[in-house]
Amino acid sequence: MIKNVIKINWLYKLLLFACLLPFVSPAMALSAGILFSLLGFKPQNFHKHTSQILQISIVLLGFGMNLNDVITASKSGFFQTFLSVTLVMVLGILLGKLFKVEKNIALLIASGTAICGGSAIAALAPILGSKNYQNSFALIVVFVLNAVALLLFPFIGHQLGLSQETFGNWAAIAIHDTSSVVGAGAIYGEKALQIATTVKLIRALWIIPLSIVVSVVNKKQKQKSVTIPWFILFFVVAILFANSFPELEESFVHFTWLGKRGMVVALLLIGSNITIKQVKQSGVKSFALGISLWLITAAVSLFLLKL
């Protein structure tokens, strides 16, 4: 028994090292963790660090955000972003109740759809105190829909004859993760890429107010003291610091890289804690929620943009 545990831990040490390699994507890490877990290979004493890794990764990603671009673009899109984020969150919560999805999973999927996919889920997970399997299902839904959107959105855009500007805004609103938004924009055209990246960057910053709101609401429901999401405050500090000292840009690039790789490591650990029972319990409902919310968001946002 002890020998088996040692072997499994060594296996996960190798997998954790592999997560540092540039060609290993977040989706690959999460899938590997889930696969090994379902096959019965579960690491010992690894998962207690998952939350800390997620939080540190979020902070490090802040060093890669350009504050000037965000402020410039925010002047024209603040109200639209506020409205769309709020409506998607409310709709996600309502659909969660309709499909009888666990509250934490519904909130995570809604935040991932409304803001920026896996990053939003990673930021909210520690605040909600959600379980690993709840994080896993939310992330699985986001990654699958991201992969579909990356290929589907440019095709639909060309079929409908969408302008570069319309497509860029649509992709930023209706596609979950920044990476897929950038990919779809790049496929569609240079101007679409610029618009999609900038608008998505604005949406990413809504992690901050959303995290604070969720923390306060969560406290009221559980009658506990407010859990201040300090890592979100450090995330803001990282953005301000990086933009105040542009001469250190080379170092900030390394910090951003560590943040991205740390996120991949955390996803491997999250996936490795999932069980078949949890899959049966929440898997189908989670996908029904995620797909419904995504389709409504994509359809309504496209309709409004074309007006």
mmCIF file of C-alpha atoms in Angstrom:
data_model
loop_
_atom_site.group_PDB
_atom_site.id
_atom_site.type_symbol
_atom_site.label_atom_id
_atom_site.label_comp_id
_atom_site.label_asym_id
_atom_site.label_seq_id
_atom_site.Cartn_x
_atom_site.Cartn_y
_atom_site.Cartn_z
ATOM 1 C CA MET A 1 0.000 0.000 0.000
ATOM 2 C CA ILE A 2 2.751 2.459 1.000
ATOM 3 C CA LYS A 3 4.734 1.563 -2.129
ATOM 4 C CA ASN A 4 1.699 2.267 -4.313
ATOM 5 C CA VAL A 5 1.203 5.669 -2.679
ATOM 6 C CA ILE A 6 4.861 6.536 -3.264
ATOM 7 C CA LYS A 7 4.620 5.478 -6.920
ATOM 8 C CA ILE A 8 1.459 7.528 -7.461
ATOM 9 C CA ASN A 9 3.011 10.581 -5.829
ATOM 10 C CA TRP A 10 6.059 10.251 -8.062
ATOM 11 C CA LEU A 11 3.726 10.012 -11.063
ATOM 12 C CA TYR A 12 2.064 13.267 -10.056
ATOM 13 C CA LYS A 13 5.412 14.931 -9.464
ATOM 14 C CA LEU A 14 6.275 14.138 -13.083
ATOM 15 C CA LEU A 15 2.895 15.448 -14.222
ATOM 16 C CA LEU A 16 3.381 18.635 -12.207
ATOM 17 C CA PHE A 17 6.759 19.127 -13.870
ATOM 18 C CA ALA A 18 5.128 18.547 -17.273
ATOM 19 C CA CYS A 19 2.665 21.356 -16.497
ATOM 20 C CA LEU A 20 5.591 23.787 -16.656
ATOM 21 C CA LEU A 21 6.195 22.914 -20.309
ATOM 22 C CA PRO A 22 4.778 25.477 -22.764
ATOM 23 C CA PHE A 23 2.867 22.986 -24.947
ATOM 24 C CA VAL A 24 0.788 21.654 -22.019
ATOM 25 C CA SER A 25 -2.481 23.622 -22.073
ATOM 26 C CA PRO A 26 -4.895 24.152 -19.164
ATOM 27 C CA ALA A 27 -7.404 21.834 -20.824
ATOM 28 C CA MET A 28 -4.758 19.101 -21.182
ATOM 29 C CA ALA A 29 -3.784 19.382 -17.504
ATOM 30 C CA LEU A 30 -7.373 19.249 -16.273
ATOM 31 C CA SER A 31 -8.145 16.299 -18.573
ATOM 32 C CA ALA A 32 -5.048 14.413 -17.399
ATOM 33 C CA GLY A 33 -5.958 14.957 -13.752
ATOM 34 C CA ILE A 34 -9.513 13.711 -14.300
ATOM 35 C CA LEU A 35 -8.350 10.703 -16.317
ATOM 36 C CA PHE A 36 -5.816 9.538 -13.725
ATOM 37 C CA SER A 37 -8.322 10.103 -10.933
ATOM 38 C CA LEU A 38 -11.032 8.027 -12.630
ATOM 39 C CA LEU A 39 -8.452 5.298 -13.203
ATOM 40 C CA GLY A 40 -7.796 5.207 -9.459
ATOM 41 C CA PHE A 41 -4.520 7.117 -9.320
ATOM 42 C CA LYS A 42 -5.032 9.731 -6.605
ATOM 43 C CA PRO A 43 -2.110 11.692 -5.119
ATOM 44 C CA GLN A 44 -1.660 12.048 -1.372
ATOM 45 C CA ASN A 45 -1.242 15.407 0.411
ATOM 46 C CA PHE A 46 -1.161 17.383 -2.828
ATOM 47 C CA HIS A 47 -4.593 19.010 -2.849
ATOM 48 C CA LYS A 48 -4.139 21.101 0.294
ATOM 49 C CA HIS A 49 -2.033 23.512 -1.759
ATOM 50 C CA THR A 50 -4.462 23.878 -4.687
ATOM 51 C CA SER A 51 -6.223 26.991 -3.394
ATOM 52 C CA GLN A 52 -2.954 28.793 -2.642
ATOM 53 C CA ILE A 53 -1.584 27.966 -6.099
ATOM 54 C CA LEU A 54 -4.735 29.346 -7.726
ATOM 55 C CA GLN A 55 -4.576 32.576 -5.753
ATOM 56 C CA ILE A 56 -0.874 33.153 -6.373
ATOM 57 C CA SER A 57 -1.373 32.480 -10.086
ATOM 58 C CA ILE A 58 -4.149 35.076 -10.308
ATOM 59 C CA VAL A 59 -1.871 37.675 -8.684
ATOM 60 C CA LEU A 60 1.012 36.892 -11.034
ATOM 61 C CA LEU A 61 -1.257 37.233 -14.076
ATOM 62 C CA GLY A 62 -1.898 40.820 -13.011
ATOM 63 C CA PHE A 63 1.677 41.729 -13.996
ATOM 64 C CA GLY A 64 0.773 41.071 -17.630
ATOM 65 C CA MET A 65 -2.181 43.465 -17.891
ATOM 66 C CA ASN A 66 -1.776 46.844 -19.593
ATOM 67 C CA LEU A 67 -3.599 49.413 -17.488
ATOM 68 C CA ASN A 68 -3.498 52.180 -20.131
ATOM 69 C CA ASP A 69 -5.264 50.011 -22.711
ATOM 70 C CA VAL A 70 -7.890 49.049 -20.176
ATOM 71 C CA ILE A 71 -8.595 52.643 -19.103
ATOM 72 C CA THR A 72 -8.773 53.889 -22.692
ATOM 73 C CA ALA A 73 -11.180 51.189 -23.801
ATOM 74 C CA SER A 74 -13.239 51.375 -20.610
ATOM 75 C CA LYS A 75 -14.328 54.953 -21.318
ATOM 76 C CA SER A 76 -16.560 53.811 -24.174
ATOM 77 C CA GLY A 77 -17.571 50.363 -22.949
ATOM 78 C CA PHE A 78 -18.042 50.620 -19.181
ATOM 79 C CA PHE A 79 -21.850 50.627 -19.101
ATOM 80 C CA GLN A 80 -22.202 47.894 -21.733
ATOM 81 C CA THR A 81 -19.741 45.681 -19.878
ATOM 82 C CA PHE A 82 -21.433 46.281 -16.521
ATOM 83 C CA LEU A 83 -24.846 45.485 -18.002
ATOM 84 C CA SER A 84 -23.757 42.332 -19.826
ATOM 85 C CA VAL A 85 -21.784 40.938 -16.874
ATOM 86 C CA THR A 86 -24.707 41.562 -14.511
ATOM 87 C CA LEU A 87 -27.319 40.042 -16.832
ATOM 88 C CA VAL A 88 -25.249 36.931 -17.562
ATOM 89 C CA MET A 89 -24.619 36.370 -13.841
ATOM 90 C CA VAL A 90 -28.323 36.733 -12.999
ATOM 91 C CA LEU A 91 -29.345 34.482 -15.900
ATOM 92 C CA GLY A 92 -26.765 31.884 -14.867
ATOM 93 C CA ILE A 93 -28.110 31.783 -11.312
ATOM 94 C CA LEU A 94 -31.717 31.438 -12.554
ATOM 95 C CA LEU A 95 -30.803 28.673 -15.014
ATOM 96 C CA GLY A 96 -28.876 26.944 -12.230
ATOM 97 C CA LYS A 97 -32.044 26.779 -10.166
ATOM 98 C CA LEU A 98 -34.033 25.619 -13.207
ATOM 99 C CA PHE A 99 -31.611 22.765 -13.946
ATOM 100 C CA LYS A 100 -31.150 22.060 -10.228
ATOM 101 C CA VAL A 101 -27.395 22.549 -10.409
ATOM 102 C CA GLU A 102 -25.473 23.030 -7.159
ATOM 103 C CA LYS A 103 -25.214 26.721 -6.260
ATOM 104 C CA ASN A 104 -21.413 26.882 -6.353
ATOM 105 C CA ILE A 105 -21.217 25.192 -9.746
ATOM 106 C CA ALA A 106 -23.872 27.538 -11.148
ATOM 107 C CA LEU A 107 -22.030 30.606 -9.828
ATOM 108 C CA LEU A 108 -18.704 29.415 -11.211
ATOM 109 C CA ILE A 109 -20.121 28.649 -14.666
ATOM 110 C CA ALA A 110 -21.971 31.970 -14.718
ATOM 111 C CA SER A 111 -18.821 33.909 -13.761
ATOM 112 C CA GLY A 112 -16.769 32.022 -16.340
ATOM 113 C CA THR A 113 -19.327 32.877 -19.026
ATOM 114 C CA ALA A 114 -19.792 36.490 -17.946
ATOM 115 C CA ILE A 115 -16.157 37.466 -17.504
ATOM 116 C CA CYS A 116 -13.165 35.411 -18.577
ATOM 117 C CA GLY A 117 -13.615 31.678 -18.294
ATOM 118 C CA GLY A 118 -11.104 29.729 -16.236
ATOM 119 C CA SER A 119 -9.530 32.826 -14.666
ATOM 120 C CA ALA A 120 -12.860 33.974 -13.216
ATOM 121 C CA ILE A 121 -13.595 30.475 -11.933
ATOM 122 C CA ALA A 122 -10.162 30.265 -10.343
ATOM 123 C CA ALA A 123 -10.672 33.635 -8.652
ATOM 124 C CA LEU A 124 -14.117 32.856 -7.247
ATOM 125 C CA ALA A 125 -13.418 29.284 -6.139
ATOM 126 C CA PRO A 126 -11.446 30.205 -2.964
ATOM 127 C CA ILE A 127 -14.004 32.860 -2.037
ATOM 128 C CA LEU A 128 -16.923 30.450 -2.356
ATOM 129 C CA GLY A 129 -14.993 27.680 -0.636
ATOM 130 C CA SER A 130 -16.167 25.410 -3.448
ATOM 131 C CA LYS A 131 -15.116 21.779 -3.563
ATOM 132 C CA ASN A 132 -12.652 20.472 -6.105
ATOM 133 C CA TYR A 133 -15.271 18.550 -8.067
ATOM 134 C CA GLN A 134 -17.417 21.694 -8.311
ATOM 135 C CA ASN A 135 -14.455 23.615 -9.702
ATOM 136 C CA SER A 136 -13.741 20.747 -12.083
ATOM 137 C CA PHE A 137 -17.200 20.663 -13.616
ATOM 138 C CA ALA A 138 -17.287 24.419 -14.117
ATOM 139 C CA LEU A 139 -13.860 24.322 -15.773
ATOM 140 C CA ILE A 140 -14.737 21.337 -17.961
ATOM 141 C CA VAL A 141 -17.814 23.125 -19.287
ATOM 142 C CA VAL A 142 -15.797 26.261 -20.039
ATOM 143 C CA PHE A 143 -12.930 24.442 -21.761
ATOM 144 C CA VAL A 144 -15.212 22.341 -23.969
ATOM 145 C CA LEU A 145 -17.289 25.328 -25.062
ATOM 146 C CA ASN A 146 -14.082 27.310 -25.649
ATOM 147 C CA ALA A 147 -12.797 24.689 -28.039
ATOM 148 C CA VAL A 148 -16.107 24.697 -29.933
ATOM 149 C CA ALA A 149 -16.282 28.504 -30.064
ATOM 150 C CA LEU A 150 -12.748 28.862 -31.410
ATOM 151 C CA LEU A 151 -13.811 27.108 -34.627
ATOM 152 C CA LEU A 152 -17.529 27.897 -34.712
ATOM 153 C CA PHE A 153 -17.502 31.677 -34.182
ATOM 154 C CA PRO A 154 -15.313 32.630 -37.186
ATOM 155 C CA PHE A 155 -17.438 30.341 -39.390
ATOM 156 C CA ILE A 156 -20.693 31.948 -38.205
ATOM 157 C CA GLY A 157 -19.163 35.416 -38.518
ATOM 158 C CA HIS A 158 -18.253 34.836 -42.164
ATOM 159 C CA GLN A 159 -21.618 33.281 -42.943
ATOM 160 C CA LEU A 160 -23.430 36.308 -41.489
ATOM 161 C CA GLY A 161 -21.013 38.794 -43.037
ATOM 162 C CA LEU A 162 -20.118 40.397 -39.704
ATOM 163 C CA SER A 163 -17.759 43.360 -39.769
ATOM 164 C CA GLN A 164 -14.394 43.153 -38.035
ATOM 165 C CA GLU A 165 -15.645 45.444 -35.259
ATOM 166 C CA THR A 166 -18.882 43.533 -34.674
ATOM 167 C CA PHE A 167 -17.131 40.183 -34.611
ATOM 168 C CA GLY A 168 -14.431 41.427 -32.241
ATOM 169 C CA ASN A 169 -17.006 42.670 -29.743
ATOM 170 C CA TRP A 170 -19.139 39.543 -30.115
ATOM 171 C CA ALA A 171 -16.196 37.208 -29.535
ATOM 172 C CA ALA A 172 -15.134 39.129 -26.416
ATOM 173 C CA ILE A 173 -18.635 38.943 -24.931
ATOM 174 C CA ALA A 174 -19.695 35.417 -25.881
ATOM 175 C CA ILE A 175 -16.470 33.372 -25.758
ATOM 176 C CA HIS A 176 -15.286 32.396 -22.288
ATOM 177 C CA ASP A 177 -11.472 32.359 -22.053
ATOM 178 C CA THR A 178 -9.176 35.119 -23.271
ATOM 179 C CA SER A 179 -7.026 32.611 -25.165
ATOM 180 C CA SER A 180 -9.977 31.468 -27.310
ATOM 181 C CA VAL A 181 -11.131 35.069 -27.796
ATOM 182 C CA VAL A 182 -7.672 35.960 -29.110
ATOM 183 C CA GLY A 183 -7.605 32.841 -31.291
ATOM 184 C CA ALA A 184 -11.022 33.489 -32.837
ATOM 185 C CA GLY A 185 -10.167 37.154 -33.394
ATOM 186 C CA ALA A 186 -6.881 36.257 -35.075
ATOM 187 C CA ILE A 187 -8.688 33.859 -37.416
ATOM 188 C CA TYR A 188 -11.242 36.522 -38.374
ATOM 189 C CA GLY A 189 -8.879 39.435 -38.966
ATOM 190 C CA GLU A 190 -6.355 41.884 -37.511
ATOM 191 C CA LYS A 191 -8.901 44.542 -36.498
ATOM 192 C CA ALA A 192 -11.191 41.921 -34.985
ATOM 193 C CA LEU A 193 -8.223 40.634 -32.992
ATOM 194 C CA GLN A 194 -7.395 44.087 -31.591
ATOM 195 C CA ILE A 195 -10.984 44.843 -30.604
ATOM 196 C CA ALA A 196 -11.635 41.389 -29.145
ATOM 197 C CA THR A 197 -8.452 41.468 -27.049
ATOM 198 C CA THR A 198 -9.103 44.958 -25.663
ATOM 199 C CA VAL A 199 -12.765 44.348 -24.804
ATOM 200 C CA LYS A 200 -11.923 41.016 -23.178
ATOM 201 C CA LEU A 201 -9.234 42.721 -21.115
ATOM 202 C CA ILE A 202 -11.853 45.122 -19.762
ATOM 203 C CA ARG A 203 -14.143 42.224 -18.864
ATOM 204 C CA ALA A 204 -11.303 40.434 -17.092
ATOM 205 C CA LEU A 205 -11.011 43.286 -14.595
ATOM 206 C CA TRP A 206 -14.591 42.679 -13.494
ATOM 207 C CA ILE A 207 -13.188 39.748 -11.532
ATOM 208 C CA ILE A 208 -12.366 42.326 -8.859
ATOM 209 C CA PRO A 209 -15.829 43.796 -8.098
ATOM 210 C CA LEU A 210 -17.525 40.444 -8.661
ATOM 211 C CA SER A 211 -15.215 38.751 -6.145
ATOM 212 C CA ILE A 212 -15.970 41.417 -3.542
ATOM 213 C CA VAL A 213 -19.740 41.164 -4.110
ATOM 214 C CA VAL A 214 -19.695 37.360 -3.911
ATOM 215 C CA SER A 215 -17.625 37.509 -0.728
ATOM 216 C CA VAL A 216 -20.137 39.840 0.963
ATOM 217 C CA VAL A 217 -23.208 37.884 -0.205
ATOM 218 C CA ASN A 218 -21.619 34.594 0.821
ATOM 219 C CA LYS A 219 -20.991 36.015 4.285
ATOM 220 C CA LYS A 220 -24.620 37.109 4.714
ATOM 221 C CA GLN A 221 -25.970 33.716 3.661
ATOM 222 C CA LYS A 222 -23.690 31.780 6.015
ATOM 223 C CA GLN A 223 -23.764 34.324 8.846
ATOM 224 C CA LYS A 224 -20.002 34.418 9.064
ATOM 225 C CA SER A 225 -17.493 37.235 8.964
ATOM 226 C CA VAL A 226 -16.613 38.544 5.529
ATOM 227 C CA THR A 227 -13.730 36.681 3.941
ATOM 228 C CA ILE A 228 -11.714 39.424 2.315
ATOM 229 C CA PRO A 229 -10.312 38.165 -1.003
ATOM 230 C CA TRP A 230 -6.834 39.525 -0.340
ATOM 231 C CA PHE A 231 -5.408 37.897 -3.426
ATOM 232 C CA ILE A 232 -7.760 40.030 -5.551
ATOM 233 C CA LEU A 233 -6.358 43.162 -3.878
ATOM 234 C CA PHE A 234 -2.831 41.910 -4.574
ATOM 235 C CA PHE A 235 -3.960 41.293 -8.161
ATOM 236 C CA VAL A 236 -4.831 45.017 -8.426
ATOM 237 C CA VAL A 237 -1.522 45.958 -6.809
ATOM 238 C CA ALA A 238 0.307 43.792 -9.357
ATOM 239 C CA ILE A 239 -1.420 45.601 -12.241
ATOM 240 C CA LEU A 240 -0.599 49.034 -10.806
ATOM 241 C CA PHE A 241 2.977 48.073 -9.967
ATOM 242 C CA ALA A 242 3.674 46.616 -13.408
ATOM 243 C CA ASN A 243 2.331 49.715 -15.126
ATOM 244 C CA SER A 244 4.237 52.068 -12.797
ATOM 245 C CA PHE A 245 7.618 50.504 -13.533
ATOM 246 C CA PRO A 246 7.718 49.738 -17.288
ATOM 247 C CA GLU A 247 11.503 49.409 -17.116
ATOM 248 C CA LEU A 248 10.975 46.084 -15.319
ATOM 249 C CA GLU A 249 8.868 44.692 -18.151
ATOM 250 C CA GLU A 250 11.221 41.774 -18.765
ATOM 251 C CA SER A 251 10.749 40.567 -15.183
ATOM 252 C CA PHE A 252 6.980 41.020 -15.412
ATOM 253 C CA VAL A 253 6.928 38.750 -18.457
ATOM 254 C CA HIS A 254 8.451 36.009 -16.309
ATOM 255 C CA PHE A 255 5.903 36.617 -13.528
ATOM 256 C CA THR A 256 3.057 36.342 -16.037
ATOM 257 C CA TRP A 257 4.531 33.102 -17.355
ATOM 258 C CA LEU A 258 4.672 31.706 -13.820
ATOM 259 C CA GLY A 259 1.032 32.711 -13.317
ATOM 260 C CA LYS A 260 -0.079 30.895 -16.452
ATOM 261 C CA ARG A 261 1.910 27.777 -15.590
ATOM 262 C CA GLY A 262 0.683 27.906 -11.989
ATOM 263 C CA MET A 263 -2.871 27.888 -13.270
ATOM 264 C CA VAL A 264 -2.089 24.757 -15.290
ATOM 265 C CA VAL A 265 -0.614 23.054 -12.193
ATOM 266 C CA ALA A 266 -3.713 23.924 -10.147
ATOM 267 C CA LEU A 267 -6.014 22.521 -12.830
ATOM 268 C CA LEU A 268 -4.140 19.216 -12.785
ATOM 269 C CA LEU A 269 -4.657 18.983 -9.014
ATOM 270 C CA ILE A 270 -8.314 19.969 -9.269
ATOM 271 C CA GLY A 271 -8.973 17.327 -11.906
ATOM 272 C CA SER A 272 -7.145 14.630 -9.954
ATOM 273 C CA ASN A 273 -9.657 14.843 -7.107
ATOM 274 C CA ILE A 274 -12.805 14.123 -9.098
ATOM 275 C CA THR A 275 -14.779 10.871 -8.680
ATOM 276 C CA ILE A 276 -17.224 8.872 -10.785
ATOM 277 C CA LYS A 277 -19.949 9.571 -8.220
ATOM 278 C CA GLN A 278 -19.452 13.300 -8.647
ATOM 279 C CA VAL A 279 -19.572 12.940 -12.436
ATOM 280 C CA LYS A 280 -22.934 11.196 -12.231
ATOM 281 C CA GLN A 281 -24.182 13.716 -9.698
ATOM 282 C CA SER A 282 -23.456 16.969 -11.507
ATOM 283 C CA GLY A 283 -21.930 16.348 -14.932
ATOM 284 C CA VAL A 284 -24.979 16.350 -17.232
ATOM 285 C CA LYS A 285 -26.750 19.155 -15.370
ATOM 286 C CA SER A 286 -23.616 21.303 -15.425
ATOM 287 C CA PHE A 287 -23.281 20.950 -19.184
ATOM 288 C CA ALA A 288 -26.986 21.679 -19.703
ATOM 289 C CA LEU A 289 -26.566 24.877 -17.700
ATOM 290 C CA GLY A 290 -23.320 25.905 -19.385
ATOM 291 C CA ILE A 291 -24.536 25.266 -22.934
ATOM 292 C CA SER A 292 -27.886 27.009 -22.366
ATOM 293 C CA LEU A 293 -26.258 30.072 -20.813
ATOM 294 C CA TRP A 294 -23.640 30.227 -23.559
ATOM 295 C CA LEU A 295 -26.157 29.945 -26.407
ATOM 296 C CA ILE A 296 -28.431 32.621 -24.923
ATOM 297 C CA THR A 297 -25.476 34.958 -24.295
ATOM 298 C CA ALA A 298 -24.119 34.454 -27.819
ATOM 299 C CA ALA A 299 -27.483 34.889 -29.529
ATOM 300 C CA VAL A 300 -28.646 37.947 -27.556
ATOM 301 C CA SER A 301 -25.273 39.737 -27.729
ATOM 302 C CA LEU A 302 -25.036 39.167 -31.499
ATOM 303 C CA PHE A 303 -28.581 40.459 -31.988
ATOM 304 C CA LEU A 304 -27.868 43.626 -29.978
ATOM 305 C CA LEU A 305 -24.538 44.251 -31.700
ATOM 306 C CA LYS A 306 -26.114 43.977 -35.146
ATOM 307 C CA LEU A 307 -28.703 46.594 -34.133
#
